[in-house]
Amino acid sequence: MIKILAACGAGVNSSHQIKDAIETKMSEKGFNVHCDAVMVKDITEEMVSKYDIFTPIAKTDLGFDVPIPVVEAGPILYRIPTMSEPVFAELERVITEKGLS
């Protein structure tokens, strides 16, 4: 199981849309993923250490170095394939390169 952390400002809408899109699309590509959605302000070093990939809505300064790959996932929200496909391709690249699959 590949564990992905999605985050947005409120942890209510955008991060859940990103979560659902990632789980659906990456499952279609044959990856076993689970994504959690949270508020950016709630993220700690300990929390991040439990995930394989971090997918914030935009570049985010958490106040510490994130030790896992970061894939900005905001373009998924536009629901336009030409904008969201590069995010999914980057996720697939990271999963494959890191041997997470």
mmCIF file of C-alpha atoms in Angstrom:
data_model
loop_
_atom_site.group_PDB
_atom_site.id
_atom_site.type_symbol
_atom_site.label_atom_id
_atom_site.label_comp_id
_atom_site.label_asym_id
_atom_site.label_seq_id
_atom_site.Cartn_x
_atom_site.Cartn_y
_atom_site.Cartn_z
ATOM 1 C CA MET A 1 0.000 0.000 0.000
ATOM 2 C CA ILE A 2 1.375 3.390 -1.049
ATOM 3 C CA LYS A 3 0.452 6.041 1.514
ATOM 4 C CA ILE A 4 -0.085 9.583 0.246
ATOM 5 C CA LEU A 5 -0.793 12.711 2.291
ATOM 6 C CA ALA A 6 -2.907 15.416 0.616
ATOM 7 C CA ALA A 7 -3.167 18.856 2.197
ATOM 8 C CA CYS A 8 -4.916 22.172 1.694
ATOM 9 C CA GLY A 9 -5.624 25.222 3.819
ATOM 10 C CA ALA A 10 -8.836 23.998 5.431
ATOM 11 C CA GLY A 11 -8.463 20.249 4.940
ATOM 12 C CA VAL A 12 -12.094 20.051 3.921
ATOM 13 C CA ASN A 13 -12.716 20.494 0.224
ATOM 14 C CA SER A 14 -9.673 20.748 -2.029
ATOM 15 C CA SER A 15 -7.593 18.124 -0.248
ATOM 16 C CA HIS A 16 -10.523 15.691 -0.371
ATOM 17 C CA GLN A 17 -10.970 16.302 -4.099
ATOM 18 C CA ILE A 18 -7.251 15.665 -4.578
ATOM 19 C CA LYS A 19 -7.473 12.542 -2.396
ATOM 20 C CA ASP A 20 -10.387 11.098 -4.371
ATOM 21 C CA ALA A 21 -8.802 11.892 -7.741
ATOM 22 C CA ILE A 22 -5.442 10.371 -6.765
ATOM 23 C CA GLU A 23 -7.002 7.199 -5.356
ATOM 24 C CA THR A 24 -9.188 6.763 -8.435
ATOM 25 C CA LYS A 25 -6.594 7.553 -11.099
ATOM 26 C CA MET A 26 -3.702 5.699 -9.512
ATOM 27 C CA SER A 27 -5.924 2.646 -8.936
ATOM 28 C CA GLU A 28 -6.836 2.744 -12.628
ATOM 29 C CA LYS A 29 -3.093 2.663 -13.335
ATOM 30 C CA GLY A 30 -2.752 -0.450 -11.178
ATOM 31 C CA PHE A 31 -1.307 1.084 -8.002
ATOM 32 C CA ASN A 32 -2.567 0.259 -4.533
ATOM 33 C CA VAL A 33 -2.769 3.703 -2.923
ATOM 34 C CA HIS A 34 -4.411 5.197 0.118
ATOM 35 C CA CYS A 35 -4.564 8.951 0.493
ATOM 36 C CA ASP A 36 -5.404 10.972 3.613
ATOM 37 C CA ALA A 37 -6.572 14.597 3.477
ATOM 38 C CA VAL A 38 -5.542 17.091 6.171
ATOM 39 C CA MET A 39 -5.148 20.773 6.972
ATOM 40 C CA VAL A 40 -1.690 22.175 6.252
ATOM 41 C CA LYS A 41 -1.484 23.697 9.741
ATOM 42 C CA ASP A 42 -1.909 20.246 11.323
ATOM 43 C CA ILE A 43 1.056 18.643 9.552
ATOM 44 C CA THR A 44 4.001 17.660 11.728
ATOM 45 C CA GLU A 45 7.314 15.958 10.997
ATOM 46 C CA GLU A 46 6.016 12.862 12.764
ATOM 47 C CA MET A 47 2.866 12.802 10.612
ATOM 48 C CA VAL A 48 4.780 13.190 7.351
ATOM 49 C CA SER A 49 7.145 10.367 8.320
ATOM 50 C CA LYS A 50 4.236 7.918 8.082
ATOM 51 C CA TYR A 51 3.651 8.599 4.360
ATOM 52 C CA ASP A 52 5.421 7.811 1.103
ATOM 53 C CA ILE A 53 4.422 10.945 -0.860
ATOM 54 C CA PHE A 54 3.160 14.419 0.102
ATOM 55 C CA THR A 55 0.691 16.113 -2.284
ATOM 56 C CA PRO A 56 -0.084 19.663 -1.151
ATOM 57 C CA ILE A 57 -2.406 21.891 -3.133
ATOM 58 C CA ALA A 58 0.535 24.272 -3.708
ATOM 59 C CA LYS A 59 4.131 24.777 -2.622
ATOM 60 C CA THR A 60 3.963 24.893 1.142
ATOM 61 C CA ASP A 61 6.516 25.888 3.782
ATOM 62 C CA LEU A 62 5.863 23.603 6.735
ATOM 63 C CA GLY A 63 8.763 24.966 8.759
ATOM 64 C CA PHE A 64 10.751 21.749 8.367
ATOM 65 C CA ASP A 65 12.291 19.763 5.531
ATOM 66 C CA VAL A 66 9.888 17.197 4.138
ATOM 67 C CA PRO A 67 11.802 13.896 3.935
ATOM 68 C CA ILE A 68 9.495 12.316 1.327
ATOM 69 C CA PRO A 69 8.806 13.237 -2.310
ATOM 70 C CA VAL A 70 6.501 16.234 -2.773
ATOM 71 C CA VAL A 71 4.168 16.439 -5.782
ATOM 72 C CA GLU A 72 2.131 19.646 -6.003
ATOM 73 C CA ALA A 73 -1.405 18.488 -6.788
ATOM 74 C CA GLY A 74 -3.356 21.736 -7.216
ATOM 75 C CA PRO A 75 -3.848 21.293 -10.986
ATOM 76 C CA ILE A 76 -6.036 18.252 -10.276
ATOM 77 C CA LEU A 77 -8.735 20.637 -9.026
ATOM 78 C CA TYR A 78 -9.255 22.135 -12.489
ATOM 79 C CA ARG A 79 -10.447 18.750 -13.787
ATOM 80 C CA ILE A 80 -8.806 19.487 -17.121
ATOM 81 C CA PRO A 81 -6.805 16.478 -18.312
ATOM 82 C CA THR A 82 -4.007 18.560 -19.828
ATOM 83 C CA MET A 83 -3.450 20.127 -16.404
ATOM 84 C CA SER A 84 -4.022 17.112 -14.150
ATOM 85 C CA GLU A 85 -2.278 14.405 -16.189
ATOM 86 C CA PRO A 86 1.213 15.790 -15.439
ATOM 87 C CA VAL A 87 0.451 15.446 -11.707
ATOM 88 C CA PHE A 88 -0.577 11.802 -12.128
ATOM 89 C CA ALA A 89 2.447 11.155 -14.359
ATOM 90 C CA GLU A 90 4.737 12.641 -11.694
ATOM 91 C CA LEU A 91 3.102 10.496 -9.012
ATOM 92 C CA GLU A 92 3.626 7.418 -11.174
ATOM 93 C CA ARG A 93 7.261 8.408 -11.787
ATOM 94 C CA VAL A 94 7.917 8.870 -8.063
ATOM 95 C CA ILE A 95 6.206 5.585 -7.172
ATOM 96 C CA THR A 96 8.223 3.716 -9.773
ATOM 97 C CA GLU A 97 11.587 5.400 -9.059
ATOM 98 C CA LYS A 98 11.229 4.949 -5.288
ATOM 99 C CA GLY A 99 10.172 1.307 -5.724
ATOM 100 C CA LEU A 100 6.929 1.923 -3.853
ATOM 101 C CA SER A 101 4.742 -0.214 -6.105
#
